[in-house]
Short mmCIF file of C-alpha atoms and ligand atoms in Angstrom, two decimals:
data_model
loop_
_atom_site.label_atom_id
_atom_site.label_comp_id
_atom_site.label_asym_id
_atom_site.label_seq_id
_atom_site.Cartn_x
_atom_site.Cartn_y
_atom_site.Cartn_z
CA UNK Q 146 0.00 0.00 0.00
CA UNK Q 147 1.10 3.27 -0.87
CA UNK Q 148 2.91 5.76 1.82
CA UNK Q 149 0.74 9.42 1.16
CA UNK Q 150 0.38 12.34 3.33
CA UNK Q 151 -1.42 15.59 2.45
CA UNK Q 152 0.32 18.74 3.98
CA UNK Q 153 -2.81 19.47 5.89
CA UNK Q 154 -2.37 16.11 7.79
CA UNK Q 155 0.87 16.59 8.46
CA UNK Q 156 1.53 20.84 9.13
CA UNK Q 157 1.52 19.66 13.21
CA UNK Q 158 5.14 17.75 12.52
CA UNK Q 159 6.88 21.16 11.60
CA UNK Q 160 9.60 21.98 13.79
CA UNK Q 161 11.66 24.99 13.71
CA UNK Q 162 15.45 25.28 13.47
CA UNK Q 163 17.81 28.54 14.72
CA UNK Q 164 20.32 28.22 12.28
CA UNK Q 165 24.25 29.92 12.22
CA UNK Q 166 22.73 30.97 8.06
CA UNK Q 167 18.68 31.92 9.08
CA UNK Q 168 15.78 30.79 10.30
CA UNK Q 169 14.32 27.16 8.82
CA UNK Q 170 11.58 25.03 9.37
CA UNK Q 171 11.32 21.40 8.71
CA UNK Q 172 8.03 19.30 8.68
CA UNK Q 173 7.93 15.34 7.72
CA UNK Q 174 5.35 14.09 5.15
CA UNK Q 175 6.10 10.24 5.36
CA UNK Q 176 6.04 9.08 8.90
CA UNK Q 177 5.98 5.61 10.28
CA UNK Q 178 4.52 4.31 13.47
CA UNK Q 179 7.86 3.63 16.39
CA UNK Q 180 9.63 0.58 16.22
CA UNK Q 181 9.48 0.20 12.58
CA UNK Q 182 12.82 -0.47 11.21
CA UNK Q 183 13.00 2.71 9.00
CA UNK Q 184 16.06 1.47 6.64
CA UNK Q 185 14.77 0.70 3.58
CA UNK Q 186 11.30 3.45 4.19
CA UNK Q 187 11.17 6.32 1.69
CA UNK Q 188 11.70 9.99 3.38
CA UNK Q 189 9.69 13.26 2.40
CA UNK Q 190 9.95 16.42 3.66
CA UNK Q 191 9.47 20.09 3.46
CA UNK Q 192 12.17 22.60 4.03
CA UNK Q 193 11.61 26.55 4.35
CA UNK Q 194 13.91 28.71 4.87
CA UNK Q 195 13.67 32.63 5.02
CA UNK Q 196 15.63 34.85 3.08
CA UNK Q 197 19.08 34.74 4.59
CA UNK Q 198 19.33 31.15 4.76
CA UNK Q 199 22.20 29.58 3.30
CA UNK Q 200 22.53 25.47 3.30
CA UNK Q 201 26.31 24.93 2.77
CA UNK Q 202 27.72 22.72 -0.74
CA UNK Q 203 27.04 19.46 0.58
CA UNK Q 204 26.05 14.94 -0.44
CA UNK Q 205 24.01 12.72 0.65
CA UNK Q 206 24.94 8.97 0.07
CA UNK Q 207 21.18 8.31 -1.23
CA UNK Q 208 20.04 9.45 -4.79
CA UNK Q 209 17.85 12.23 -4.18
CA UNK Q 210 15.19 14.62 -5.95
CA UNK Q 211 14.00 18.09 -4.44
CA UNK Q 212 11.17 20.12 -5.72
CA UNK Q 213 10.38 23.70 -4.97
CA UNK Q 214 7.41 24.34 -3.97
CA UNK Q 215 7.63 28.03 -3.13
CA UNK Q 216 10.03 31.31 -3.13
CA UNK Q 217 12.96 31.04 -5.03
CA UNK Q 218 16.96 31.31 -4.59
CA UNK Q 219 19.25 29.18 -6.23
CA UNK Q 220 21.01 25.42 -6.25
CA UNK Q 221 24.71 26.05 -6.67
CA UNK Q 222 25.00 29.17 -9.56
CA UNK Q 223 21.95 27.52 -10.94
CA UNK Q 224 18.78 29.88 -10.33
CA UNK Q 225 15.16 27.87 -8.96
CA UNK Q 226 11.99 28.59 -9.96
CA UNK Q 227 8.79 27.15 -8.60
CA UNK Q 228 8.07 22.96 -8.95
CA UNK Q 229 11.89 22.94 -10.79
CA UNK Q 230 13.07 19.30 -9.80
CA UNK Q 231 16.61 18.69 -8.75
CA UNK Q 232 17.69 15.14 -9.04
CA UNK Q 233 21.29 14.45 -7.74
CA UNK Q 234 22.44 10.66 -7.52
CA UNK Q 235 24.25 9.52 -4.66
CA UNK Q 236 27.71 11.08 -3.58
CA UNK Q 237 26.94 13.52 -5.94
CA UNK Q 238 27.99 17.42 -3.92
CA UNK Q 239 25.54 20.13 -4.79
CA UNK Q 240 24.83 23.67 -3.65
CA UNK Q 241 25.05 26.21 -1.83
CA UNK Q 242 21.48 26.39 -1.27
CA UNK Q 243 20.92 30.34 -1.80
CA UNK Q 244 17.03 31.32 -0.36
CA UNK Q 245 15.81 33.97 -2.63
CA UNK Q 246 14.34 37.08 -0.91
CA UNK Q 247 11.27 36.04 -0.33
CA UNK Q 248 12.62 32.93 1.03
CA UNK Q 249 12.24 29.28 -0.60
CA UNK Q 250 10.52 26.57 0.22
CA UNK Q 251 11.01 22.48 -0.96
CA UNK Q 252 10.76 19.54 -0.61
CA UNK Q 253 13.33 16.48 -0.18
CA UNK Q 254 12.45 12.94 -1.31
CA UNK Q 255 14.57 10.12 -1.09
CA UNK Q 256 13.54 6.40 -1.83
CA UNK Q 257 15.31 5.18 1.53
CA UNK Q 258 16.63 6.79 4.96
CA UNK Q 259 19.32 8.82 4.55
CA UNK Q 260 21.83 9.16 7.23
CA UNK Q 261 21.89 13.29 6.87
CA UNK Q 262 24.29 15.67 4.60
CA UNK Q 263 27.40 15.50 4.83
CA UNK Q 264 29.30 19.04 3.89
CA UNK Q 265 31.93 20.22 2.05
CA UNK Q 266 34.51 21.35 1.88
CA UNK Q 267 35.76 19.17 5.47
CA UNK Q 268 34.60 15.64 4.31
CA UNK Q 269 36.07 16.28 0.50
CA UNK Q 270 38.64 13.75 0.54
CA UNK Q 271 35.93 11.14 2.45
CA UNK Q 272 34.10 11.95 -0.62
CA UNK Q 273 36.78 11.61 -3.10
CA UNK Q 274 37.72 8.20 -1.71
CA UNK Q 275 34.08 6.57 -2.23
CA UNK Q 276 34.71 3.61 -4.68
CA UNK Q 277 32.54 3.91 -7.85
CA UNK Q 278 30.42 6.52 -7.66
CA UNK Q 279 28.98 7.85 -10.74
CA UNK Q 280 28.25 11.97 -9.71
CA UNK Q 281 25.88 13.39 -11.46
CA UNK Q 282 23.26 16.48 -11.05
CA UNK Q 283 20.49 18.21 -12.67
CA UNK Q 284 17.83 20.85 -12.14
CA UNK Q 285 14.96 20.67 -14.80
CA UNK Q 286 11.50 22.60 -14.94
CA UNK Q 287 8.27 20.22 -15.47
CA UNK Q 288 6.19 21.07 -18.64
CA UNK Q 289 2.66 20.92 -17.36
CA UNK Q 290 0.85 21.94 -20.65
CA UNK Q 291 -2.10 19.93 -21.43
CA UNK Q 292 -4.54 20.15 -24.75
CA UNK Q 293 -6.91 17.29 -23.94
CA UNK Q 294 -7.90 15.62 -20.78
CA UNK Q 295 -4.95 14.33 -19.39
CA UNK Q 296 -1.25 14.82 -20.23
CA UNK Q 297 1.60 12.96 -19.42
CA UNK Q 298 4.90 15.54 -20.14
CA UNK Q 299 8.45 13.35 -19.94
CA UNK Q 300 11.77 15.28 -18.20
CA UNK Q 301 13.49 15.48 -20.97
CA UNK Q 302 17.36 15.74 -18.81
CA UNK Q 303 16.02 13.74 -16.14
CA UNK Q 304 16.61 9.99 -17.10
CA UNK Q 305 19.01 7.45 -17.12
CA UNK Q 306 19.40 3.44 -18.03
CA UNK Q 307 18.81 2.75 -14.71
CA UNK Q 308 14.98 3.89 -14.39
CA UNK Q 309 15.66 7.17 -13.45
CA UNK Q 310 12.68 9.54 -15.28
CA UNK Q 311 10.23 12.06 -14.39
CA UNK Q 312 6.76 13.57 -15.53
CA UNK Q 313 4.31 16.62 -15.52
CA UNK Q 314 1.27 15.20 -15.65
CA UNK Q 315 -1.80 17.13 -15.58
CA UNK Q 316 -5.97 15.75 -15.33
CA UNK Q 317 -9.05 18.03 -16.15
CA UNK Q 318 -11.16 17.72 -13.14
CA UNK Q 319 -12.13 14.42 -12.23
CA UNK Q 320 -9.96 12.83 -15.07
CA UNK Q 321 -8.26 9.46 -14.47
CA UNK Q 322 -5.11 8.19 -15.16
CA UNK Q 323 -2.76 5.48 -14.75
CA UNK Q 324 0.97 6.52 -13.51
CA UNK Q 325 3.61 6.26 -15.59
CA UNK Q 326 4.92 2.22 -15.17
CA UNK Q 327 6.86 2.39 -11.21
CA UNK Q 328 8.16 -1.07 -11.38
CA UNK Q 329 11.25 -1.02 -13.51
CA UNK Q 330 12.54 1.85 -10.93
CA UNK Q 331 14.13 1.94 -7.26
CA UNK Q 332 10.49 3.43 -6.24
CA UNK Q 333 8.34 6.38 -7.25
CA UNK Q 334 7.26 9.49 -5.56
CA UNK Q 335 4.43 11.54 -6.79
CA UNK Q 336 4.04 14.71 -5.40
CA UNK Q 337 0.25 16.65 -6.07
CA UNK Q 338 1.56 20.04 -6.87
CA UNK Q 339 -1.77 21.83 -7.59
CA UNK Q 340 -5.38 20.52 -7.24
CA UNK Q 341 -5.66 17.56 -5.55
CA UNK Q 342 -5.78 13.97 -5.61
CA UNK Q 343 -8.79 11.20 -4.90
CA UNK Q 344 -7.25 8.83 -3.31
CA UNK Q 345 -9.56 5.77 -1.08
CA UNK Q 346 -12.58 8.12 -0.37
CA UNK Q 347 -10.26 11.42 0.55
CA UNK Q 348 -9.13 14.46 -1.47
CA UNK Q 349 -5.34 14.89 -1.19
CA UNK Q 350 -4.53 18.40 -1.80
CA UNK Q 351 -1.92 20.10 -2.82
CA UNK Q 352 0.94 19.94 -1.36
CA UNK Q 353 0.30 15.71 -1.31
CA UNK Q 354 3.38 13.46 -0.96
CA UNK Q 355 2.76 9.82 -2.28
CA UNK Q 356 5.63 6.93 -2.34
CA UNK Q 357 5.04 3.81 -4.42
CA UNK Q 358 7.75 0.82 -4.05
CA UNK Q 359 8.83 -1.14 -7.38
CA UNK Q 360 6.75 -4.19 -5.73
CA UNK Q 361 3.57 -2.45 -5.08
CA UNK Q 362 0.40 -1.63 -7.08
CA UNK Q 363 0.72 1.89 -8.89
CA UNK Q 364 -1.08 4.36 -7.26
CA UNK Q 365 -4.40 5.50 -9.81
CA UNK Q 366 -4.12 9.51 -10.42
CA UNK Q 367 -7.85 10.51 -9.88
CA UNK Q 368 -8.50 14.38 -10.33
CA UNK Q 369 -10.68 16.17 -7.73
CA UNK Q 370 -12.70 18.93 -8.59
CA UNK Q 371 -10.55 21.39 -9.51
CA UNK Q 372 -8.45 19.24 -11.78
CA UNK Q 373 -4.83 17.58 -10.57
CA UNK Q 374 -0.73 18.91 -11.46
CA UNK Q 375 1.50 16.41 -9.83
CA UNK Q 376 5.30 15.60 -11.11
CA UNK Q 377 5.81 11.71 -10.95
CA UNK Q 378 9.57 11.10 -9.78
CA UNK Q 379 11.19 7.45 -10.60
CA UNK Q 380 14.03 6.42 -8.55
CA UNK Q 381 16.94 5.16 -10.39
CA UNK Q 382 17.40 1.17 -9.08
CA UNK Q 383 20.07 0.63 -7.04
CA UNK Q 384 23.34 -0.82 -7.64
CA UNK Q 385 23.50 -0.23 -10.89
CA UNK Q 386 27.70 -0.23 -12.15
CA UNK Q 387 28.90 3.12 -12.39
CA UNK Q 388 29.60 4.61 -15.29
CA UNK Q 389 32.81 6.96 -16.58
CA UNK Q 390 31.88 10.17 -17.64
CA UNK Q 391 33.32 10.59 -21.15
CA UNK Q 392 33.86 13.08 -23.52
CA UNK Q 393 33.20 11.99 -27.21
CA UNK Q 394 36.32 11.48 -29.10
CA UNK Q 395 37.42 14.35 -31.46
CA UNK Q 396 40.24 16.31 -32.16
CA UNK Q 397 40.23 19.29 -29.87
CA UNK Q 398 41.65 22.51 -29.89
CA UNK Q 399 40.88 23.33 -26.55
CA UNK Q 400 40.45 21.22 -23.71
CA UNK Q 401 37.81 19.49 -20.91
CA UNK Q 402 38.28 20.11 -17.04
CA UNK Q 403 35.72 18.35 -14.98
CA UNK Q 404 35.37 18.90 -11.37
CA UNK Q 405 36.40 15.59 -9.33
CA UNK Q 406 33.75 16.26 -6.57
CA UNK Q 407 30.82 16.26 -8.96
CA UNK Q 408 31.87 15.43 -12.29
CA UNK Q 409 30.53 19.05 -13.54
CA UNK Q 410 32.15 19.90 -16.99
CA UNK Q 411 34.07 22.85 -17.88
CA UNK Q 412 34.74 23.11 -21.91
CA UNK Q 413 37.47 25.76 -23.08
CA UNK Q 414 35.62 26.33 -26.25
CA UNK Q 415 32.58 26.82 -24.57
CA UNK Q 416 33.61 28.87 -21.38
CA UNK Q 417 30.68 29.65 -18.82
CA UNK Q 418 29.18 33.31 -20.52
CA UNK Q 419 26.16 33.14 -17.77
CA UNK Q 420 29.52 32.69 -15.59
CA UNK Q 421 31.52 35.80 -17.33
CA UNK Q 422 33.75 33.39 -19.02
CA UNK Q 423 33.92 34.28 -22.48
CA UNK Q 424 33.54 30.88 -25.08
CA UNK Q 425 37.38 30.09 -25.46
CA UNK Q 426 38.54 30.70 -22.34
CA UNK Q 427 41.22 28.80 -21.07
CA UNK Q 428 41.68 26.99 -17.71
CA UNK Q 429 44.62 29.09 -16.59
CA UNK Q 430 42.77 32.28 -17.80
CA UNK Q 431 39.80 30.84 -15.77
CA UNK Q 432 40.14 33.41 -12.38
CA UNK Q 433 41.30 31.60 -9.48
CA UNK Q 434 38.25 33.10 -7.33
CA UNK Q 435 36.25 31.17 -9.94
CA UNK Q 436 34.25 27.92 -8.48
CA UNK Q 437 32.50 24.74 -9.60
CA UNK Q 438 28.51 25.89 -10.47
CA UNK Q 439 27.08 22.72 -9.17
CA UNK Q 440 29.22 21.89 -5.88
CA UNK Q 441 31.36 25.11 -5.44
CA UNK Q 442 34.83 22.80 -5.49
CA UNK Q 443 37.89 25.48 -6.24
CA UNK Q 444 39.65 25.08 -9.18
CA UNK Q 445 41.85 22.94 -7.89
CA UNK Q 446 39.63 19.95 -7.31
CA UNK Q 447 39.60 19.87 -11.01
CA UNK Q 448 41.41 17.56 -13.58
CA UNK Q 449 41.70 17.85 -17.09
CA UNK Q 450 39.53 15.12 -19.02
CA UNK Q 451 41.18 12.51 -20.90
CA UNK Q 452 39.20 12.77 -24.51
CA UNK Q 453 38.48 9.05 -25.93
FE1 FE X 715 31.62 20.44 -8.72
#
């Protein structure tokens, strides 16, 4: 059966944190009854933050998708806009978290417990001694358009060969719809992002957190009355062989640095302009101040790429 909790039945769990970097507040979605052995239970919860809040570059060793849900700020140089899903696989570093001005709320969803972030830059070497891992990051914004009665909108960045994927799906009121197929994947969360969500004789409004394991029935996606948004998140499966980054083979002028932390590429002929690197920039021209977009590593945790 699946795990879902509606913010409404859950806005009693929010605690609030006094912070060195602001004020934040924390409330868990998914929350299991004591004594149960939590290990291999999904986690969802909802982080807010006010304006001056700053979480520091940091991994988790679970792969992991966040969704904003309100505010804005940025992940790393990246800026976030409202329902724009990160996905970041395990051991993977990402941030700093930046909230915007009118602070930034999101949510974190993992498809088992997570022992808590571990920061950089202190635990970089713990990190760069992990056997295997396969770092990799993105931040994509869901396409909810929809002409007929339902649609079903693929990520178009967020996928792998291992089951990762993600959807915008969106249902006229009272549409149905099956979920996108959960049981090639390490699990699925759904999250109702507007509307709400019929669900066994209850309306699940927005925000709604729902977890489906790869073993269990999919969860139907009724609309209520007022129609139903809701991103559909598929967990990679889990140990999958990690895979080399690399560069396709061709006879280059300039070179490939990638960052050693979180396997972020920087290309000489294509420099960083949204960065102030101009397209042809070489490393050593690259200002020392300069840091990794995605983890904020220094220049020096990066190595130039061997091209195939
Ligand atoms: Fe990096």
């Amino acid at each position: 059966m699946p795990h879902i909790a509606a913010h409404e039945d859950v806005k009693a769990n929010r605690v609030t944190r006094e912070l060195p970097r602001g004020k934040g507040w924390r409330t868990n979605f998914l929350t299991f009854p004591d004594g149960t052995d939590v290990t291999e239970e999904p986690m969802g919860f909802l982080v807010e933050g006010d304006h001056e809040r700053i979480i520091r570059p940091h991994y988790h060793e679970n792969d992991q998708f966040q969704v904003v849900v309100d505010g804005g700020g940025a992940m790393g140089k990246h800026p976030l806009s409202q329902f724009a899903v990160h996905f970041s696989r395990a051991y993977t570093p990402y941030g700093p978290i930046t909230f915007g001005d009118s602070g930034l709320s999101f949510l974190t969803l993992r498809a088992r417990k997570d022992p808590g972030a571990q920061y950089l830059p202190e635990l970089r070497d713990k990190l760069k001694n992990i056997p295997a891992r396969s770092p990799w990051q993105m931040t994509e914004a869901p396409d909810f358009t929809r002409t007929g009665d339902v649609a079903v909108n693929p990520f178009t960045q967020i996928k792998d060969e291992r089951g990762l994927a993600a959807y915008a799906v969106s249902l006229k009121p009272h549409a149905t719809l099956a979920a996108p197929d959960h049981t090639q994947s390490g699990g699925q969360h759904i999250i109702v992002t507007r509307g709400s969500l019929a669900y066994q004789g209850k309306d699940y409004k927005a925000i709604t957190i729902a977890f489906v394991k790869p073993d269990e029935a999919g969860l139907p996606l009724v609309a209520g009355a007022d129609g139903l948004e809701a991103l559909v998140l598929n967990y990679p499966r889990k140990n999958a062989a990690a895979r080399k980054h690399t560069i396709t083979a061709q006879s280059r002028e300039f070179r490939v640095w990638q960052c050693a932390l979180c396997a972020f590429v920087y290309d000489e002929a294509k420099g960083m302009p949204h960065d102030g690197i101009a397209p042809g920039t070489r490393w050593e021209d690259v200002p020392d101040t300069w840091t990794c977009p995605d983890c904020a590593a220094s220049k020096a945790d990066f190595a130039m790429e061997v091209v195939a």
